[in-house]
Amino acid sequence: MFIHYVKILLRNLYKKKIYSFVNMTGLAIGIASFILIMLFVVDELGYDRHHSRADRIYRLCMVYDFGGVGENSASQPFPVAFTLKDEYPDMVQNIVRIFNFQSTRNFIEYGDLKFIEKRFFFADSTFFEIFDHEFIAGNAKTALDEPNSVVITESIAGKYFRDEDPLGKIIDFESGLHLKVTGIIKDVPEQSHFIFDFIGSMGSVKNMFRGRLPDTWVWNPCWTYLLLSEGASVEQLELQLPEFTEKFFFDAQKESITLYTQPLTDIHLRSKLDYEIQPNSNITYIGILIIIAVFILIIASINFMNLATATSGTRAREIGIRKVTGAYRSQLIGQFLGESLFLTLISMILAFILVEIVMPVFNGFTGKDLEINSLFTLPNFFLVLILWLVVGIFSGLYPAFFLSAFKPISVLRGMIGSEVRRGTGRKILVVFQFTVTIALLVGTLVIFSQLKYVGNTDLGFNKDNIVLLPVNRTAMADLEVYTSFKNELLQNPDILSVTAMDDIIGAAHNTHEFRPEGVPEDEWHFFPALVIRHDFVKTFEIEIVSGRDYSEDFKTDAANSVLINEAMVKHLGWRSNLDALGRKFRSLAGDERVIGVFKDFHATSLHEASGPFVLNIKERPIEIRYFIRYVAIKIGHGDPGKTLAFIRQKWNDFEDVRPFDYSFLDDELSGLYEDEKNLGMLSLVFTLIIMFIAALGLFGLASFMAEKRTKEISIRKVMGASIIHIFMLLSGEFVKLILIATFIAWPLSYFLIDEFFLNQFYQRVPLNVWIFIMSGLFALIIALIITSYRAITASHTNPAESLKYE
Amino acid sequence: MIKTVELTKIFRTDEVETTALNKVSFKIKQGEFVAIMGPSGCGKSTLLNILGLLDNPSEGRYYFLDTEVSSHSERQRAKLRKENIGFVFQNFNLIDELTVFENVELPLIYLRTPASERKRRVNEVLEQMQILHRKKHFPLQLSGGQQQRVAVARAVIAKPKLILADEPTGNLDSVHGEEVMAMLEALNQQGTTLVIVTHSQRDAEYSQRIVRLYDGQIITENIKESVK
């Protein structure tokens, strides 16, 4: 019986080559896309799960909230970690702090080798007791025990030491700290929210701070991870945190601080806090991708159903005869489901080949290292098997029940059920396919227009032609060197302005303590602020709306003055910008006053609202050393290569150790939307694939319809119908379906894109009606091209022949 | 073998109600050869379909092998069909994608006959129908007469007690038509009960009894002289 079924299946496939091709190609592409997306999704969902205690590791985070202004921080003050462990020894089995001097550019030397390293961290010796990292050399238990020791990864070992044995060798950190290599570990897996190349011991940090780690409960630069005791519940620990805050944080802060924990495995997809170690992904975007994957599969399956039922006429006789000769309906259902499973199997094999072929490209633009082999390991193989059964049965179920329901007497007399002729079910499926296609197209276009919007939005400052130099712990940290460097640079007519700041404007900032007029004497409020040097307002073309900018003419400015934005004026309830001028705005440096109010600018990515903000020049040498981390240079429209060469030359004049390193501000800012760019690219590619599959299905269907109506077309031609008439006749129906799909897709996509994508942004692109119109039109044009090809070939048939044949 | 009591079949569409059979009562004995005649639309094929258990009557009773079957489920009817009834159609109704051999083999597959047994019997029947040399051909490669011989071979392969033929010569020229009728007559002589629906007086002459239908009712039943 089985061989018999295979035989008839293969002969049918061969006979209906176009449909077989459409069926299998569409399904293969659909399955391949599904597999690729799911490999990506599974990879994203698997972050940080390689740590054997991942389910018990939590990160301690904190919210500072001063009437809606403040921060939601991923990191903690130094003393928090071990105080917490001492306070709750039953619940907290272990704890570790990770610290990087708040700098992602560290200068490392070994012999003649000098590199700027971005992933250099320091951690407590408990680090390897909490996180699993495989040691190639050295001892995990003791590697971070001693001050001035460092554990490096395999790649770093190769980069610095080549054939030498790195153990015991000394590398220089920032030309001051000599660190002995005490361990080599395998490279940190890509699936980590925290990837490092170096981990120095916390004892080394202690040495840098002259023997004592900072004991302030205000400054919060330490990422703090705790290992929950076995059997302890994190909810219970959370219940203790208010009491802990009350007991240890100082009085003025207590009211405004909330500590909370975050499961390690949630960080990559669900955490978007201030001061993340590295940018995370977004679970919503993963959800969008899963939805796209499922829709691709459904749409490819729909092709299968549509073609199977549309071509059912040609198999009706077979069904009738089988029934007459005694086939039970269940046997026919079995036969058709079997066919569908068989075709799905072939498509899956094709899909695997496709995946293997496009994997390098896919990895290239997602930045992942996915492998198809992972599908054939045991748990995944079952999933693949389930995928086969689900797709095979889902695609085959409707045709199986539909075909097996044919009444033998009707089909044998050539009367196929009215359903086949009307094809209501098929029309619904086509509408569904195109609804999804158009909605996805709208979604993709919105993603891209939001990205464009983000790039073009007036941020309230000018980000163009700004060169950034990281200057942390370089010679520039000295005010005199900095001033000379600046003056030298300004000699070049193509350098328009030079300033400095503690964080990259538009990307990041810290919060600082202030006590504006009206706040009680014992309270500090933490406000987002940038610490800057002179000419900041000029360099970034920030608009002063009231008062004045800092000026070097007023020697007291640096110590006594701050600039605040309009949102701050509102936040503090001051009557007007003018009213704000001259008001007290105390900082840790002493009594300061507001000398100017500037127009609000976007201090962080457009995901978030811009709120109250302070610009403040610091004056004390230690502050300058710490807070001047970036020099920003506004260059003119001359040859940027020449200007950069000039800057490099000047840099080398003032800084003899640190190599020259620079970036452009607009590049840094566009990096804030990496996640959305990825999503946009993925959704573009897969939307095009969905369109292709849907178009393929339409092509098959249109071919079939044209074939089916050969006689009708011939009679019409005999009666005098023109080619245009025939074209309208055949394409008209599909046009109607696409229009219906368009009208369903519009409100649907409007709602979904708002709910799932634009809501991620505070600054959102206004939805342009053209996006909707274009999407519908595009689908319509594609449908017209496909159906018209068939319509035109059909309208050229010679009526004499087809009528004679009939 | 067959007994119908006031068999009625009504076809309903949204607006029209058509009575295809109107209280038809008659009997067919084991081994009989009956021809059903009448003008187009008189209900011949409807009657044949009900007799062949392809359709249920709207009213009345139908006894097949002494069992009342008019309210049998599709599955029960399929079982009775495959074990007892063979069909021959005007347009042959062969499956184009199957070879002659495979077409004839089909009923045996659904009867779960072992493969070796199937092969032996199909060859035997094809031999009997003088079409063995064409067994690897597809239906579209055969002439009409040859196709109908294949169809007859398929109808008899499972050794049914009853063969129903709907205009078996309707698509054939007279020479081929006579060939097929002779074949059917031979089967009847071997003991198979035969019911044919036909327009052709010549075909009907082969039968022992002619039932004439008009507007869904039996108007005459002539038993031929030779049988009396």
XYZ file of C-alpha atoms in Angstrom, chain A residues 77 89 243 261 278 282 306 311 316 361 426 428 430 525 529 578 603 757:
18
model
C 28.504 51.630 45.670
C 24.769 35.201 55.475
C 15.545 47.356 55.846
C 17.583 42.056 42.243
C 27.498 46.266 27.487
C 15.363 43.508 23.818
C -4.072 26.378 -1.515
C -5.614 21.327 -8.063
C -11.086 14.207 -7.834
C 25.879 35.522 5.536
C -8.611 29.486 -0.824
C -9.515 33.463 2.649
C -4.760 34.285 0.029
C 19.168 65.459 44.955
C 24.602 66.054 34.572
C 14.536 84.321 33.880
C 21.235 63.600 26.754
C 8.004 48.831 18.362
